[in-house]
Amino acid sequence: MNVLPALLLSLAATGPTAFDSPPPQVASADTFLDATARDLVLRAAARRDEAAEGLASYETTMTERMRVGVQFGLRLTNRSRTFYHKERVARTRWTRGEDVLVKWLGRREGSPAFRDLPFGLDLDLAEVLDLDNTFRQVPFDPSGDRIDFFNAGWILPVSPAGLGIYRFRSGDTLRIGLPPPNRSLALVEVVVEPRVRRWETLEGSLWFDAETGDLTRAVFRPSGVWNHQEHAPGPTRDLPPSLVMPGIGTVEVVTLEYALLEGRWWLPRRLAAKGIYDWGHGLARMPLEIEWTMRDFVLNEVPTQELDNALDLSTARSISSIRRNAQSPRTIYVTPRGVDLTRAPELPPPLGEEPLDFTAEGSRLLVESFSQIVGQQPLGPSPSFRRTILSGLRYERVRGLSAGGERSWLLNDREVRFTLTARLGLAEHLVPSGQVQIAQGVWGMAAYRELADAGGLVDPLGLVTSLNALLLGHDEGEYYWRTGGRVEATWGDPARKSLTLSAFGERQEPAHVHARFSLGGDLRPNIAAQRLDAFGVAWDARLQRGDDPRGGVITGRVWGEGAGGSTPYWRSLATVSVVGGIGGIASMALSGTLGLASPDAPVQRWFFLGGTHSLRGFEGGSFRGTGAWFARAEVGTLGEGIRGVLFADVGWAGAREELSDHRPGVSAGLGLSLVDGLLRFDLARGVVRGKDWRVHFYLDGLF
C-alpha cells in the first residue's frame, strides 16, 4: 500500500501537480516587501552556485530516527500507540556528478503495537508504509532547487523557481560569536510567504549569513496539506475509500540547522519534523516524527577506507540502488555481510523513548519566531479544496436511527476553515442537529445544537456506540441536548502533551427517548436532564510518557468545567493509567479515576458509572452522583498482536459527601485484546452489587 507514507508526512508525493517542474522565474515588483529582504535574497540566490564551487565531495555519518503512531477516536485514555519505529545509521558520500554511496552501519525497526500477530499473519510495515527509502535524497545536494527531505519536492524559496512563487520580508537579526580565528556571524531572518498556499510551497523563516548570503538555519512548513484525492487520485488498495477518505496529511513544523565547515561551506547537520495524518475525518490519527542528524564531515578528500571497502562486492551482502530520473546519479545502498546491524553501538534510542526536542537552545529561538509568524494561520488544502462527508448511519435511543453529513470549505484562500455538520434523527419524528465550526491556527469557534453525553465517557456518534446499542442493547450514554456556542484554543501535541481551554454559552435541555428497539433487548430510559442556561469555561489537559507497552506507558488526563447562569455548577475529573510488563512473562495495566462536582450540580453534570469505560459487567448509569471514583486492573499474556486478559473493575458514584462511606460495585471477567488494545472484546460479570453477564466491544482499551 503506497498511501500512508505520502499521507503521513508525505514521504513520496505521487501523482503530477501544478508545481512538478516550475520554470525559472523573474522577481516581480511585489516579490520583496522591503529593501533588506531584496538585497539579502538576491545575494543569496547569486551565491548558490558560487557557494557550491570548490566542494567536490563530502562524507558524513547520518543518523535517522522515525516514529509513526496511531490513535483511534476520543476516549478517556486515548493512548497513542507506536505503529512503527525505525532507527538507522549510515556512512554516506556525495561526489559532484557521480553515484551517491550509502553504507549501513546500523539498522533497527519495530512495531510494538503489532508484535505477535495472530493467525500466522506477517505484516512487513516497512513495506506497507513504503518507508524503506527515506534516505533516497541524501546526502544533501548543495546546488539543488528543491528541499527533497521526505521526497516531498518542496520548492526552495531562494532558487530560480522560487523567486516567482514567494514573497519575502526581513525579520530579526541574530549575532553569534565564533572562536578565533573565525569571524563573528550576523544572521538575518527572511520571512517567506507563498503566493499560492499549496502542499508544494513553504511558509516560515530562513536565516542567512548577512555577509555571505548562505542559508544557515530554517524553520518552516508546507503552506497546505497533503490531500490524497488531489495528490494521489484513485482507489486505495485493500481499503474502501468511504472508510479512509478524506485522507489529509499535515506537516506541523520542520527545523533545519546547518553547520559551518572549514569557515566556508554551510551543510545541514540536523533536520527534525513533526506531522500527522488524519484518516476518514477523525476515524484514526497517525502522528509522525522524524529526525536526521549529520556528523563527522570529511570534505574534498579521497574516500575513506571504510567506504572503499564498501565498494568491494566481496565484503557486501547486498547492494541496491535507485535513480530519481534518467539524468540524476544513482544512490547505491550497501549492507555489510556478517554484521548484526540491529545491535550496532551507533544506533540511537527510539523516538518513543527519547522524543524530539524542539526547545533545545539551538532551535528554541527559531521555533518561537516561527510560531509568531505562522501560528495563527491554518494549514489549509489547496484553494480548490472542498469536501463532503456522509458520516453514515448511527443508532442510539434518543434519535433512533440517524443519518448525517459534513461539508467543509476553505475561506479566503488561506484564512479560515469553515465546516458545517448536520444530522437528522429518523425515529417517530425528525430530530435535527448540527454544528458550524470555524478554525484558524490554534483557535476555533463553533455554534451547535448537538446531543451530548452527561458523563463525558461516551461518544454519541461513535460507530461502536451504535453497534453496541443496536446489537447488544448497551447504550451506555446519558444524553441531553445542548444549543449554543464556544471559543477554544488548543496547544501542544495531542499524542504527547496538550492543553485545551474554551469558553462557552449554551442552553441545556432534556433529551427524550424515541427508540427502544435493540436485538439485545429493549434500551433503557434516559436521564431527565434539567433545562438551564450556562455560561462558563472548560479545560482539558492530557499527558503521555512512553510508547512501548513492555517498556512502560503512563497516560493522564484532567478535564472539567465551571459555569454560571440559571444553575451555577462546576465539575472536574482526573484519570491516570499505567501499562507495563511483568518480568518478561506477562503484561499488566492499572487505571484510577476520581471525579468531583458541586453539590447542587444539575443531573446532566453528574458522573455515571457502569459499562465499557468504567464498570464492565454493570448497566450504564448503575451508579450516579456528584462524586465518583473507579479503578481497573488487568493482567494479560505477553504479545501485543493478540492478548488474553483477566480483569477486575471497582467503583462507586453518589453524593459527594458520601465518597468515603459506601459499598462499591465490583466486576471481573475475561477479555481478548487485538493490536495492543486497539480492539477489545470483554465478557464481564458483576461480583459485588451486581450479577449480570455482559459482553463489551470497544476501541482503545487499556492494553
XYZ file of C-alpha atoms in Angstrom, residues 8 50 82 126 148 176 213 219 233 283 305 333 337 339 349 369 405 422 466 485 493 546 556 622 647 649 667:
27
model
C 1.634 10.708 6.994
C 29.273 30.091 -6.069
C 3.647 3.216 18.203
C 8.353 -1.049 6.268
C 13.835 16.945 -1.027
C 26.777 34.750 17.065
C 24.256 35.133 1.827
C 12.074 26.678 10.298
C -6.110 10.253 -7.001
C -11.546 7.841 12.431
C 38.999 3.147 3.829
C 22.963 1.247 -0.729
C 27.882 -9.118 5.330
C 27.248 -7.971 10.811
C 17.279 5.284 21.245
C 9.866 33.014 15.786
C -23.072 14.569 6.607
C -25.827 18.200 10.008
C -24.183 2.437 17.589
C -21.515 28.293 21.005
C 0.929 17.660 20.727
C 6.381 6.232 26.747
C -3.051 11.081 32.348
C -25.861 1.903 37.644
C -9.502 -8.010 34.590
C -13.147 -3.207 37.966
C -16.868 -6.800 38.469
